[in-house]
């Protein structure tokens, strides 16, 4: 069966520090991978998506970047965090033959 | 730009009542309309989904009603239970392009015992 792992679950980082959130998927190959950010009253905002290794598309301009060094690994990064980067970050994957999206448990990021 | 508009933002329903959440979209290329349920501190999980070739889909107490001409769809929760208290998101996607899922802003449902 397919599973998705996302870590850490919570993170408190000072302003200006770097960020690295990791997501891995098991049990499938060549999935579409996604990073979403959830903020109160704004729903799930799509940040990045990837259809293959090294292929990253950004939906919104921001202080964050994403990378996909392996087929089932998706990383969200920042060189210098801003207060506005605080939020609940969710990784998700979709099989190309299946329309359902599967989400990780999320990372609660607080920038202080 | 919000691809999918969802209302209400919050909803309080008595146990046994009907919960109704509405969504609207503009992109006529959308051909898949799921609803996700999210409990606090957890990732969303698929609840029920519909394609535009049918006007209604029912799974247990959950029903999606779809109006293609109005570009609207809604979730009905019959006999609402306290365990249904969660945040609900509608979403839409198209098989063309990147096949991204675009979500509504969410509805926080509280079912009062």
JSON list of C-alpha atoms in Angstrom, two decimals:
[
{"chain": "A", "resi": 1, "resn": "UNK", "atom": "CA", "xyz": [0.00, 0.00, 0.00]},
{"chain": "A", "resi": 2, "resn": "UNK", "atom": "CA", "xyz": [1.04, 3.56, -0.54]},
{"chain": "A", "resi": 3, "resn": "UNK", "atom": "CA", "xyz": [2.12, 5.77, 2.33]},
{"chain": "A", "resi": 4, "resn": "UNK", "atom": "CA", "xyz": [3.41, 9.30, 2.65]},
{"chain": "A", "resi": 5, "resn": "UNK", "atom": "CA", "xyz": [5.80, 10.50, 5.33]},
{"chain": "A", "resi": 6, "resn": "UNK", "atom": "CA", "xyz": [6.30, 14.11, 6.23]},
{"chain": "A", "resi": 7, "resn": "UNK", "atom": "CA", "xyz": [8.54, 15.50, 8.94]},
{"chain": "A", "resi": 8, "resn": "UNK", "atom": "CA", "xyz": [8.99, 17.15, 11.30]},
{"chain": "A", "resi": 9, "resn": "UNK", "atom": "CA", "xyz": [5.48, 17.46, 12.73]},
{"chain": "A", "resi": 10, "resn": "UNK", "atom": "CA", "xyz": [6.21, 20.77, 14.43]},
{"chain": "A", "resi": 11, "resn": "UNK", "atom": "CA", "xyz": [9.01, 23.26, 14.04]},
{"chain": "A", "resi": 12, "resn": "UNK", "atom": "CA", "xyz": [9.85, 26.57, 15.67]},
{"chain": "A", "resi": 13, "resn": "UNK", "atom": "CA", "xyz": [12.46, 28.59, 13.83]},
{"chain": "A", "resi": 14, "resn": "UNK", "atom": "CA", "xyz": [13.84, 32.12, 14.27]},
{"chain": "A", "resi": 15, "resn": "UNK", "atom": "CA", "xyz": [13.44, 34.73, 11.58]},
{"chain": "A", "resi": 16, "resn": "UNK", "atom": "CA", "xyz": [16.30, 34.56, 9.10]},
{"chain": "A", "resi": 17, "resn": "UNK", "atom": "CA", "xyz": [17.10, 30.90, 9.72]},
{"chain": "A", "resi": 18, "resn": "UNK", "atom": "CA", "xyz": [17.00, 28.26, 6.95]},
{"chain": "A", "resi": 19, "resn": "UNK", "atom": "CA", "xyz": [14.27, 25.70, 6.48]},
{"chain": "A", "resi": 20, "resn": "UNK", "atom": "CA", "xyz": [14.13, 22.17, 5.14]},
{"chain": "A", "resi": 21, "resn": "UNK", "atom": "CA", "xyz": [10.96, 20.08, 5.22]},
{"chain": "A", "resi": 22, "resn": "UNK", "atom": "CA", "xyz": [11.06, 16.61, 3.76]},
{"chain": "A", "resi": 23, "resn": "UNK", "atom": "CA", "xyz": [8.38, 14.39, 2.30]},
{"chain": "A", "resi": 24, "resn": "UNK", "atom": "CA", "xyz": [8.74, 10.85, 1.00]},
{"chain": "A", "resi": 25, "resn": "UNK", "atom": "CA", "xyz": [6.25, 8.54, -0.65]},
{"chain": "A", "resi": 26, "resn": "UNK", "atom": "CA", "xyz": [6.27, 4.75, -0.57]},
{"chain": "A", "resi": 27, "resn": "UNK", "atom": "CA", "xyz": [4.47, 2.18, -2.65]},
{"chain": "A", "resi": 28, "resn": "UNK", "atom": "CA", "xyz": [4.17, 4.07, -5.90]},
{"chain": "A", "resi": 29, "resn": "UNK", "atom": "CA", "xyz": [6.43, 5.31, -8.65]},
{"chain": "A", "resi": 30, "resn": "UNK", "atom": "CA", "xyz": [6.53, 8.52, -10.66]},
{"chain": "A", "resi": 31, "resn": "UNK", "atom": "CA", "xyz": [3.85, 10.28, -8.61]},
{"chain": "A", "resi": 32, "resn": "UNK", "atom": "CA", "xyz": [2.87, 13.92, -8.94]},
{"chain": "A", "resi": 33, "resn": "UNK", "atom": "CA", "xyz": [4.06, 15.63, -5.76]},
{"chain": "A", "resi": 34, "resn": "UNK", "atom": "CA", "xyz": [2.70, 18.79, -4.15]},
{"chain": "A", "resi": 35, "resn": "UNK", "atom": "CA", "xyz": [3.45, 21.24, -1.35]},
{"chain": "A", "resi": 36, "resn": "UNK", "atom": "CA", "xyz": [0.50, 23.14, 0.10]},
{"chain": "A", "resi": 37, "resn": "UNK", "atom": "CA", "xyz": [0.34, 25.75, 2.83]},
{"chain": "A", "resi": 38, "resn": "UNK", "atom": "CA", "xyz": [-2.71, 26.08, 5.00]},
{"chain": "A", "resi": 39, "resn": "UNK", "atom": "CA", "xyz": [-3.50, 29.38, 6.67]},
{"chain": "A", "resi": 40, "resn": "UNK", "atom": "CA", "xyz": [-6.61, 30.25, 8.62]},
{"chain": "A", "resi": 41, "resn": "UNK", "atom": "CA", "xyz": [-9.38, 31.43, 6.33]},
{"chain": "A", "resi": 42, "resn": "UNK", "atom": "CA", "xyz": [-7.37, 30.81, 3.17]},
{"chain": "A", "resi": 43, "resn": "UNK", "atom": "CA", "xyz": [-7.76, 27.11, 2.72]},
{"chain": "A", "resi": 44, "resn": "UNK", "atom": "CA", "xyz": [-5.07, 25.06, 1.05]},
{"chain": "A", "resi": 45, "resn": "UNK", "atom": "CA", "xyz": [-2.77, 27.16, -1.09]},
{"chain": "A", "resi": 46, "resn": "UNK", "atom": "CA", "xyz": [-0.75, 25.25, -3.68]},
{"chain": "A", "resi": 47, "resn": "UNK", "atom": "CA", "xyz": [2.91, 26.29, -3.42]},
{"chain": "A", "resi": 48, "resn": "UNK", "atom": "CA", "xyz": [4.80, 23.88, -5.66]},
{"chain": "A", "resi": 49, "resn": "UNK", "atom": "CA", "xyz": [4.15, 20.81, -7.74]},
{"chain": "A", "resi": 50, "resn": "UNK", "atom": "CA", "xyz": [6.39, 18.32, -9.48]},
{"chain": "A", "resi": 51, "resn": "UNK", "atom": "CA", "xyz": [5.64, 15.84, -12.25]},
{"chain": "A", "resi": 52, "resn": "UNK", "atom": "CA", "xyz": [9.10, 14.25, -12.21]},
{"chain": "A", "resi": 53, "resn": "UNK", "atom": "CA", "xyz": [12.64, 14.31, -10.82]},
{"chain": "A", "resi": 54, "resn": "UNK", "atom": "CA", "xyz": [14.11, 17.79, -11.01]},
{"chain": "A", "resi": 55, "resn": "UNK", "atom": "CA", "xyz": [10.86, 19.24, -12.43]},
{"chain": "A", "resi": 56, "resn": "UNK", "atom": "CA", "xyz": [9.44, 21.91, -10.15]},
{"chain": "A", "resi": 57, "resn": "UNK", "atom": "CA", "xyz": [6.68, 24.40, -10.86]},
{"chain": "A", "resi": 58, "resn": "UNK", "atom": "CA", "xyz": [5.82, 27.26, -8.56]},
{"chain": "A", "resi": 59, "resn": "UNK", "atom": "CA", "xyz": [2.26, 28.51, -8.21]},
{"chain": "A", "resi": 60, "resn": "UNK", "atom": "CA", "xyz": [2.97, 31.61, -6.15]},
{"chain": "A", "resi": 61, "resn": "UNK", "atom": "CA", "xyz": [6.02, 33.85, -5.78]},
{"chain": "A", "resi": 62, "resn": "UNK", "atom": "CA", "xyz": [7.46, 33.57, -2.30]},
{"chain": "A", "resi": 63, "resn": "UNK", "atom": "CA", "xyz": [10.41, 33.08, -0.03]},
{"chain": "A", "resi": 64, "resn": "UNK", "atom": "CA", "xyz": [10.36, 29.31, -0.47]},
{"chain": "A", "resi": 65, "resn": "UNK", "atom": "CA", "xyz": [11.77, 26.82, -2.97]},
{"chain": "A", "resi": 66, "resn": "UNK", "atom": "CA", "xyz": [11.24, 23.14, -3.65]},
{"chain": "A", "resi": 67, "resn": "UNK", "atom": "CA", "xyz": [13.36, 20.31, -4.99]},
{"chain": "A", "resi": 68, "resn": "UNK", "atom": "CA", "xyz": [12.79, 16.73, -6.04]},
{"chain": "A", "resi": 69, "resn": "UNK", "atom": "CA", "xyz": [16.14, 14.95, -5.92]},
{"chain": "A", "resi": 70, "resn": "UNK", "atom": "CA", "xyz": [14.57, 11.48, -6.14]},
{"chain": "A", "resi": 71, "resn": "UNK", "atom": "CA", "xyz": [11.37, 10.13, -7.64]},
{"chain": "A", "resi": 72, "resn": "UNK", "atom": "CA", "xyz": [9.58, 9.83, -4.30]},
{"chain": "A", "resi": 73, "resn": "UNK", "atom": "CA", "xyz": [11.24, 12.63, -2.34]},
{"chain": "A", "resi": 74, "resn": "UNK", "atom": "CA", "xyz": [10.05, 16.21, -2.22]},
{"chain": "A", "resi": 75, "resn": "UNK", "atom": "CA", "xyz": [11.78, 18.92, -0.19]},
{"chain": "A", "resi": 76, "resn": "UNK", "atom": "CA", "xyz": [10.57, 22.39, 0.76]},
{"chain": "A", "resi": 77, "resn": "UNK", "atom": "CA", "xyz": [13.30, 24.88, 1.61]},
{"chain": "A", "resi": 78, "resn": "UNK", "atom": "CA", "xyz": [14.04, 28.45, 2.49]},
{"chain": "A", "resi": 79, "resn": "UNK", "atom": "CA", "xyz": [17.37, 30.24, 2.89]},
{"chain": "A", "resi": 80, "resn": "UNK", "atom": "CA", "xyz": [15.97, 32.86, 5.28]},
{"chain": "A", "resi": 81, "resn": "UNK", "atom": "CA", "xyz": [12.60, 32.47, 6.96]},
{"chain": "A", "resi": 82, "resn": "UNK", "atom": "CA", "xyz": [10.18, 35.35, 7.36]},
{"chain": "A", "resi": 83, "resn": "UNK", "atom": "CA", "xyz": [7.48, 35.74, 10.00]},
{"chain": "A", "resi": 84, "resn": "UNK", "atom": "CA", "xyz": [4.93, 35.39, 7.22]},
{"chain": "A", "resi": 85, "resn": "UNK", "atom": "CA", "xyz": [6.22, 31.87, 6.44]},
{"chain": "A", "resi": 86, "resn": "UNK", "atom": "CA", "xyz": [4.49, 30.56, 9.57]},
{"chain": "A", "resi": 87, "resn": "UNK", "atom": "CA", "xyz": [1.75, 28.09, 8.78]},
{"chain": "A", "resi": 88, "resn": "UNK", "atom": "CA", "xyz": [0.74, 24.48, 8.35]},
{"chain": "A", "resi": 89, "resn": "UNK", "atom": "CA", "xyz": [2.59, 22.85, 5.45]},
{"chain": "A", "resi": 90, "resn": "UNK", "atom": "CA", "xyz": [1.23, 19.78, 3.75]},
{"chain": "A", "resi": 91, "resn": "UNK", "atom": "CA", "xyz": [2.85, 17.44, 1.29]},
{"chain": "A", "resi": 92, "resn": "UNK", "atom": "CA", "xyz": [0.63, 15.41, -1.04]},
{"chain": "A", "resi": 93, "resn": "UNK", "atom": "CA", "xyz": [0.90, 13.00, -3.92]},
{"chain": "A", "resi": 94, "resn": "UNK", "atom": "CA", "xyz": [-1.35, 11.87, -6.75]},
{"chain": "A", "resi": 95, "resn": "UNK", "atom": "CA", "xyz": [-0.93, 8.81, -8.91]},
{"chain": "A", "resi": 96, "resn": "UNK", "atom": "CA", "xyz": [-1.26, 9.69, -12.59]},
{"chain": "A", "resi": 97, "resn": "UNK", "atom": "CA", "xyz": [-3.85, 6.95, -12.98]},
{"chain": "A", "resi": 98, "resn": "UNK", "atom": "CA", "xyz": [-5.80, 7.94, -9.86]},
{"chain": "A", "resi": 99, "resn": "UNK", "atom": "CA", "xyz": [-7.41, 11.26, -9.16]},
{"chain": "A", "resi": 100, "resn": "UNK", "atom": "CA", "xyz": [-7.35, 11.06, -5.35]},
{"chain": "A", "resi": 101, "resn": "UNK", "atom": "CA", "xyz": [-4.69, 13.12, -3.57]},
{"chain": "A", "resi": 102, "resn": "UNK", "atom": "CA", "xyz": [-3.09, 11.67, -0.45]},
{"chain": "A", "resi": 103, "resn": "UNK", "atom": "CA", "xyz": [-1.78, 14.04, 2.18]},
{"chain": "A", "resi": 104, "resn": "UNK", "atom": "CA", "xyz": [0.91, 13.76, 4.80]},
{"chain": "A", "resi": 105, "resn": "UNK", "atom": "CA", "xyz": [0.25, 14.65, 8.41]},
{"chain": "A", "resi": 106, "resn": "UNK", "atom": "CA", "xyz": [1.57, 18.16, 7.95]},
{"chain": "A", "resi": 107, "resn": "UNK", "atom": "CA", "xyz": [4.24, 20.33, 9.57]},
{"chain": "A", "resi": 108, "resn": "UNK", "atom": "CA", "xyz": [3.26, 23.18, 11.86]},
{"chain": "A", "resi": 109, "resn": "UNK", "atom": "CA", "xyz": [5.92, 25.85, 11.29]},
{"chain": "A", "resi": 110, "resn": "UNK", "atom": "CA", "xyz": [6.17, 28.81, 13.63]},
{"chain": "A", "resi": 111, "resn": "UNK", "atom": "CA", "xyz": [8.66, 31.51, 12.77]},
{"chain": "A", "resi": 112, "resn": "UNK", "atom": "CA", "xyz": [9.55, 33.64, 15.78]},
{"chain": "B", "resi": 1, "resn": "UNK", "atom": "CA", "xyz": [-7.09, 34.23, -7.48]},
{"chain": "B", "resi": 2, "resn": "UNK", "atom": "CA", "xyz": [-9.33, 31.66, -5.85]},
{"chain": "B", "resi": 3, "resn": "UNK", "atom": "CA", "xyz": [-10.17, 28.95, -8.39]},
{"chain": "B", "resi": 4, "resn": "UNK", "atom": "CA", "xyz": [-12.85, 27.46, -6.16]},
{"chain": "B", "resi": 5, "resn": "UNK", "atom": "CA", "xyz": [-15.08, 29.54, -3.87]},
{"chain": "B", "resi": 6, "resn": "UNK", "atom": "CA", "xyz": [-16.53, 27.88, -0.78]},
{"chain": "B", "resi": 7, "resn": "UNK", "atom": "CA", "xyz": [-19.18, 28.90, 1.74]},
{"chain": "B", "resi": 8, "resn": "UNK", "atom": "CA", "xyz": [-19.95, 29.20, 4.56]},
{"chain": "B", "resi": 9, "resn": "UNK", "atom": "CA", "xyz": [-16.69, 29.67, 6.43]},
{"chain": "B", "resi": 10, "resn": "UNK", "atom": "CA", "xyz": [-18.15, 28.07, 9.53]},
{"chain": "B", "resi": 11, "resn": "UNK", "atom": "CA", "xyz": [-21.29, 26.09, 10.29]},
{"chain": "B", "resi": 12, "resn": "UNK", "atom": "CA", "xyz": [-22.95, 24.95, 13.50]},
{"chain": "B", "resi": 13, "resn": "UNK", "atom": "CA", "xyz": [-25.54, 22.18, 13.28]},
{"chain": "B", "resi": 14, "resn": "UNK", "atom": "CA", "xyz": [-27.53, 20.25, 15.85]},
{"chain": "B", "resi": 15, "resn": "UNK", "atom": "CA", "xyz": [-26.97, 16.52, 16.07]},
{"chain": "B", "resi": 16, "resn": "UNK", "atom": "CA", "xyz": [-29.30, 14.80, 13.61]},
{"chain": "B", "resi": 17, "resn": "UNK", "atom": "CA", "xyz": [-29.56, 17.85, 11.39]},
{"chain": "B", "resi": 18, "resn": "UNK", "atom": "CA", "xyz": [-28.41, 18.38, 7.80]},
{"chain": "B", "resi": 19, "resn": "UNK", "atom": "CA", "xyz": [-25.12, 20.15, 7.08]},
{"chain": "B", "resi": 20, "resn": "UNK", "atom": "CA", "xyz": [-24.82, 21.86, 3.69]},
{"chain": "B", "resi": 21, "resn": "UNK", "atom": "CA", "xyz": [-21.63, 23.33, 2.27]},
{"chain": "B", "resi": 22, "resn": "UNK", "atom": "CA", "xyz": [-21.51, 25.03, -1.12]},
{"chain": "B", "resi": 23, "resn": "UNK", "atom": "CA", "xyz": [-18.80, 25.55, -3.71]},
{"chain": "B", "resi": 24, "resn": "UNK", "atom": "CA", "xyz": [-18.57, 27.34, -7.04]},
{"chain": "B", "resi": 25, "resn": "UNK", "atom": "CA", "xyz": [-15.99, 27.35, -9.81]},
{"chain": "B", "resi": 26, "resn": "UNK", "atom": "CA", "xyz": [-15.30, 29.16, -13.07]},
{"chain": "B", "resi": 27, "resn": "UNK", "atom": "CA", "xyz": [-12.94, 26.93, -15.03]},
{"chain": "B", "resi": 28, "resn": "UNK", "atom": "CA", "xyz": [-15.09, 24.78, -17.32]},
{"chain": "B", "resi": 29, "resn": "UNK", "atom": "CA", "xyz": [-12.10, 22.46, -17.86]},
{"chain": "B", "resi": 30, "resn": "UNK", "atom": "CA", "xyz": [-12.50, 21.11, -14.33]},
{"chain": "B", "resi": 31, "resn": "UNK", "atom": "CA", "xyz": [-13.73, 17.52, -14.48]},
{"chain": "B", "resi": 32, "resn": "UNK", "atom": "CA", "xyz": [-13.15, 16.13, -11.00]},
{"chain": "B", "resi": 33, "resn": "UNK", "atom": "CA", "xyz": [-14.73, 17.53, -7.83]},
{"chain": "B", "resi": 34, "resn": "UNK", "atom": "CA", "xyz": [-13.73, 15.97, -4.51]},
{"chain": "B", "resi": 35, "resn": "UNK", "atom": "CA", "xyz": [-14.54, 16.85, -0.94]},
{"chain": "B", "resi": 36, "resn": "UNK", "atom": "CA", "xyz": [-11.90, 16.43, 1.75]},
{"chain": "B", "resi": 37, "resn": "UNK", "atom": "CA", "xyz": [-12.35, 16.14, 5.50]},
{"chain": "B", "resi": 38, "resn": "UNK", "atom": "CA", "xyz": [-9.69, 17.39, 7.90]},
{"chain": "B", "resi": 39, "resn": "UNK", "atom": "CA", "xyz": [-9.43, 16.89, 11.65]},
{"chain": "B", "resi": 40, "resn": "UNK", "atom": "CA", "xyz": [-7.26, 19.23, 13.75]},
{"chain": "B", "resi": 41, "resn": "UNK", "atom": "CA", "xyz": [-3.54, 18.62, 13.36]},
{"chain": "B", "resi": 42, "resn": "UNK", "atom": "CA", "xyz": [-4.04, 16.11, 10.55]},
{"chain": "B", "resi": 43, "resn": "UNK", "atom": "CA", "xyz": [-3.79, 16.17, 6.79]},
{"chain": "B", "resi": 44, "resn": "UNK", "atom": "CA", "xyz": [-7.01, 16.22, 4.74]},
{"chain": "B", "resi": 45, "resn": "UNK", "atom": "CA", "xyz": [-8.47, 12.90, 3.61]},
{"chain": "B", "resi": 46, "resn": "UNK", "atom": "CA", "xyz": [-10.79, 12.23, 0.69]},
{"chain": "B", "resi": 47, "resn": "UNK", "atom": "CA", "xyz": [-14.43, 11.96, 1.72]},
{"chain": "B", "resi": 48, "resn": "UNK", "atom": "CA", "xyz": [-16.34, 11.71, -1.54]},
{"chain": "B", "resi": 49, "resn": "UNK", "atom": "CA", "xyz": [-15.86, 12.84, -5.14]},
{"chain": "B", "resi": 50, "resn": "UNK", "atom": "CA", "xyz": [-17.95, 13.37, -8.27]},
{"chain": "B", "resi": 51, "resn": "UNK", "atom": "CA", "xyz": [-17.44, 13.83, -11.99]},
{"chain": "B", "resi": 52, "resn": "UNK", "atom": "CA", "xyz": [-19.62, 16.15, -14.08]},
{"chain": "B", "resi": 53, "resn": "UNK", "atom": "CA", "xyz": [-21.36, 13.35, -15.95]},
{"chain": "B", "resi": 54, "resn": "UNK", "atom": "CA", "xyz": [-23.66, 12.78, -12.95]},
{"chain": "B", "resi": 55, "resn": "UNK", "atom": "CA", "xyz": [-25.71, 15.25, -10.93]},
{"chain": "B", "resi": 56, "resn": "UNK", "atom": "CA", "xyz": [-25.56, 13.46, -7.59]},
{"chain": "B", "resi": 57, "resn": "UNK", "atom": "CA", "xyz": [-23.44, 10.93, -5.74]},
{"chain": "B", "resi": 58, "resn": "UNK", "atom": "CA", "xyz": [-24.27, 9.42, -2.39]},
{"chain": "B", "resi": 59, "resn": "UNK", "atom": "CA", "xyz": [-22.08, 7.49, 0.01]},
{"chain": "B", "resi": 60, "resn": "UNK", "atom": "CA", "xyz": [-23.72, 6.71, 3.30]},
{"chain": "B", "resi": 61, "resn": "UNK", "atom": "CA", "xyz": [-24.74, 9.97, 4.97]},
{"chain": "B", "resi": 62, "resn": "UNK", "atom": "CA", "xyz": [-22.70, 12.07, 2.54]},
{"chain": "B", "resi": 63, "resn": "UNK", "atom": "CA", "xyz": [-24.10, 13.34, -0.77]},
{"chain": "B", "resi": 64, "resn": "UNK", "atom": "CA", "xyz": [-22.59, 15.56, -3.45]},
{"chain": "B", "resi": 65, "resn": "UNK", "atom": "CA", "xyz": [-25.01, 17.52, -5.61]},
{"chain": "B", "resi": 66, "resn": "UNK", "atom": "CA", "xyz": [-23.55, 18.85, -8.85]},
{"chain": "B", "resi": 67, "resn": "UNK", "atom": "CA", "xyz": [-24.99, 21.56, -11.12]},
{"chain": "B", "resi": 68, "resn": "UNK", "atom": "CA", "xyz": [-22.88, 21.76, -14.26]},
{"chain": "B", "resi": 69, "resn": "UNK", "atom": "CA", "xyz": [-24.74, 24.65, -15.86]},
{"chain": "B", "resi": 70, "resn": "UNK", "atom": "CA", "xyz": [-24.43, 26.77, -12.70]},
{"chain": "B", "resi": 71, "resn": "UNK", "atom": "CA", "xyz": [-20.86, 25.58, -12.07]},
{"chain": "B", "resi": 72, "resn": "UNK", "atom": "CA", "xyz": [-21.74, 24.76, -8.50]},
{"chain": "B", "resi": 73, "resn": "UNK", "atom": "CA", "xyz": [-21.53, 21.72, -6.28]},
{"chain": "B", "resi": 74, "resn": "UNK", "atom": "CA", "xyz": [-22.43, 21.07, -2.69]},
{"chain": "B", "resi": 75, "resn": "UNK", "atom": "CA", "xyz": [-21.89, 18.59, 0.12]},
{"chain": "B", "resi": 76, "resn": "UNK", "atom": "CA", "xyz": [-24.83, 17.42, 2.20]},
{"chain": "B", "resi": 77, "resn": "UNK", "atom": "CA", "xyz": [-24.27, 15.57, 5.45]},
{"chain": "B", "resi": 78, "resn": "UNK", "atom": "CA", "xyz": [-27.44, 13.88, 6.61]},
{"chain": "B", "resi": 79, "resn": "UNK", "atom": "CA", "xyz": [-28.07, 13.00, 10.26]},
{"chain": "B", "resi": 80, "resn": "UNK", "atom": "CA", "xyz": [-24.99, 15.01, 11.29]},
{"chain": "B", "resi": 81, "resn": "UNK", "atom": "CA", "xyz": [-23.05, 13.58, 14.23]},
{"chain": "B", "resi": 82, "resn": "UNK", "atom": "CA", "xyz": [-20.56, 15.16, 16.66]},
{"chain": "B", "resi": 83, "resn": "UNK", "atom": "CA", "xyz": [-17.87, 12.97, 15.06]},
{"chain": "B", "resi": 84, "resn": "UNK", "atom": "CA", "xyz": [-18.47, 14.85, 11.81]},
{"chain": "B", "resi": 85, "resn": "UNK", "atom": "CA", "xyz": [-17.08, 18.01, 13.42]},
{"chain": "B", "resi": 86, "resn": "UNK", "atom": "CA", "xyz": [-14.11, 18.87, 11.21]},
{"chain": "B", "resi": 87, "resn": "UNK", "atom": "CA", "xyz": [-13.03, 21.23, 8.45]},
{"chain": "B", "resi": 88, "resn": "UNK", "atom": "CA", "xyz": [-14.34, 20.38, 5.00]},
{"chain": "B", "resi": 89, "resn": "UNK", "atom": "CA", "xyz": [-12.70, 21.42, 1.75]},
{"chain": "B", "resi": 90, "resn": "UNK", "atom": "CA", "xyz": [-14.11, 21.25, -1.72]},
{"chain": "B", "resi": 91, "resn": "UNK", "atom": "CA", "xyz": [-11.68, 21.02, -4.61]},
{"chain": "B", "resi": 92, "resn": "UNK", "atom": "CA", "xyz": [-11.53, 20.79, -8.38]},
{"chain": "B", "resi": 93, "resn": "UNK", "atom": "CA", "xyz": [-9.06, 19.64, -10.97]},
{"chain": "B", "resi": 94, "resn": "UNK", "atom": "CA", "xyz": [-8.70, 19.01, -14.66]},
{"chain": "B", "resi": 95, "resn": "UNK", "atom": "CA", "xyz": [-7.13, 16.04, -16.42]},
{"chain": "B", "resi": 96, "resn": "UNK", "atom": "CA", "xyz": [-5.40, 18.46, -18.76]},
{"chain": "B", "resi": 97, "resn": "UNK", "atom": "CA", "xyz": [-2.20, 20.26, -17.89]},
{"chain": "B", "resi": 98, "resn": "UNK", "atom": "CA", "xyz": [-0.58, 19.57, -14.54]},
{"chain": "B", "resi": 99, "resn": "UNK", "atom": "CA", "xyz": [-3.69, 17.99, -13.07]},
{"chain": "B", "resi": 100, "resn": "UNK", "atom": "CA", "xyz": [-3.43, 20.16, -9.95]},
{"chain": "B", "resi": 101, "resn": "UNK", "atom": "CA", "xyz": [-6.09, 20.14, -7.26]},
{"chain": "B", "resi": 102, "resn": "UNK", "atom": "CA", "xyz": [-7.40, 23.58, -6.38]},
{"chain": "B", "resi": 103, "resn": "UNK", "atom": "CA", "xyz": [-9.06, 23.85, -3.00]},
{"chain": "B", "resi": 104, "resn": "UNK", "atom": "CA", "xyz": [-11.74, 26.06, -1.52]},
{"chain": "B", "resi": 105, "resn": "UNK", "atom": "CA", "xyz": [-11.08, 28.03, 1.66]},
{"chain": "B", "resi": 106, "resn": "UNK", "atom": "CA", "xyz": [-12.67, 25.42, 3.92]},
{"chain": "B", "resi": 107, "resn": "UNK", "atom": "CA", "xyz": [-15.71, 25.20, 6.18]},
{"chain": "B", "resi": 108, "resn": "UNK", "atom": "CA", "xyz": [-15.37, 24.49, 9.86]},
{"chain": "B", "resi": 109, "resn": "UNK", "atom": "CA", "xyz": [-18.32, 22.31, 10.85]},
{"chain": "B", "resi": 110, "resn": "UNK", "atom": "CA", "xyz": [-19.35, 21.93, 14.48]},
{"chain": "B", "resi": 111, "resn": "UNK", "atom": "CA", "xyz": [-22.08, 19.44, 15.32]},
{"chain": "B", "resi": 112, "resn": "UNK", "atom": "CA", "xyz": [-23.62, 20.12, 18.71]},
{"chain": "B", "resi": 113, "resn": "UNK", "atom": "CA", "xyz": [-24.78, 17.06, 20.71]}
]
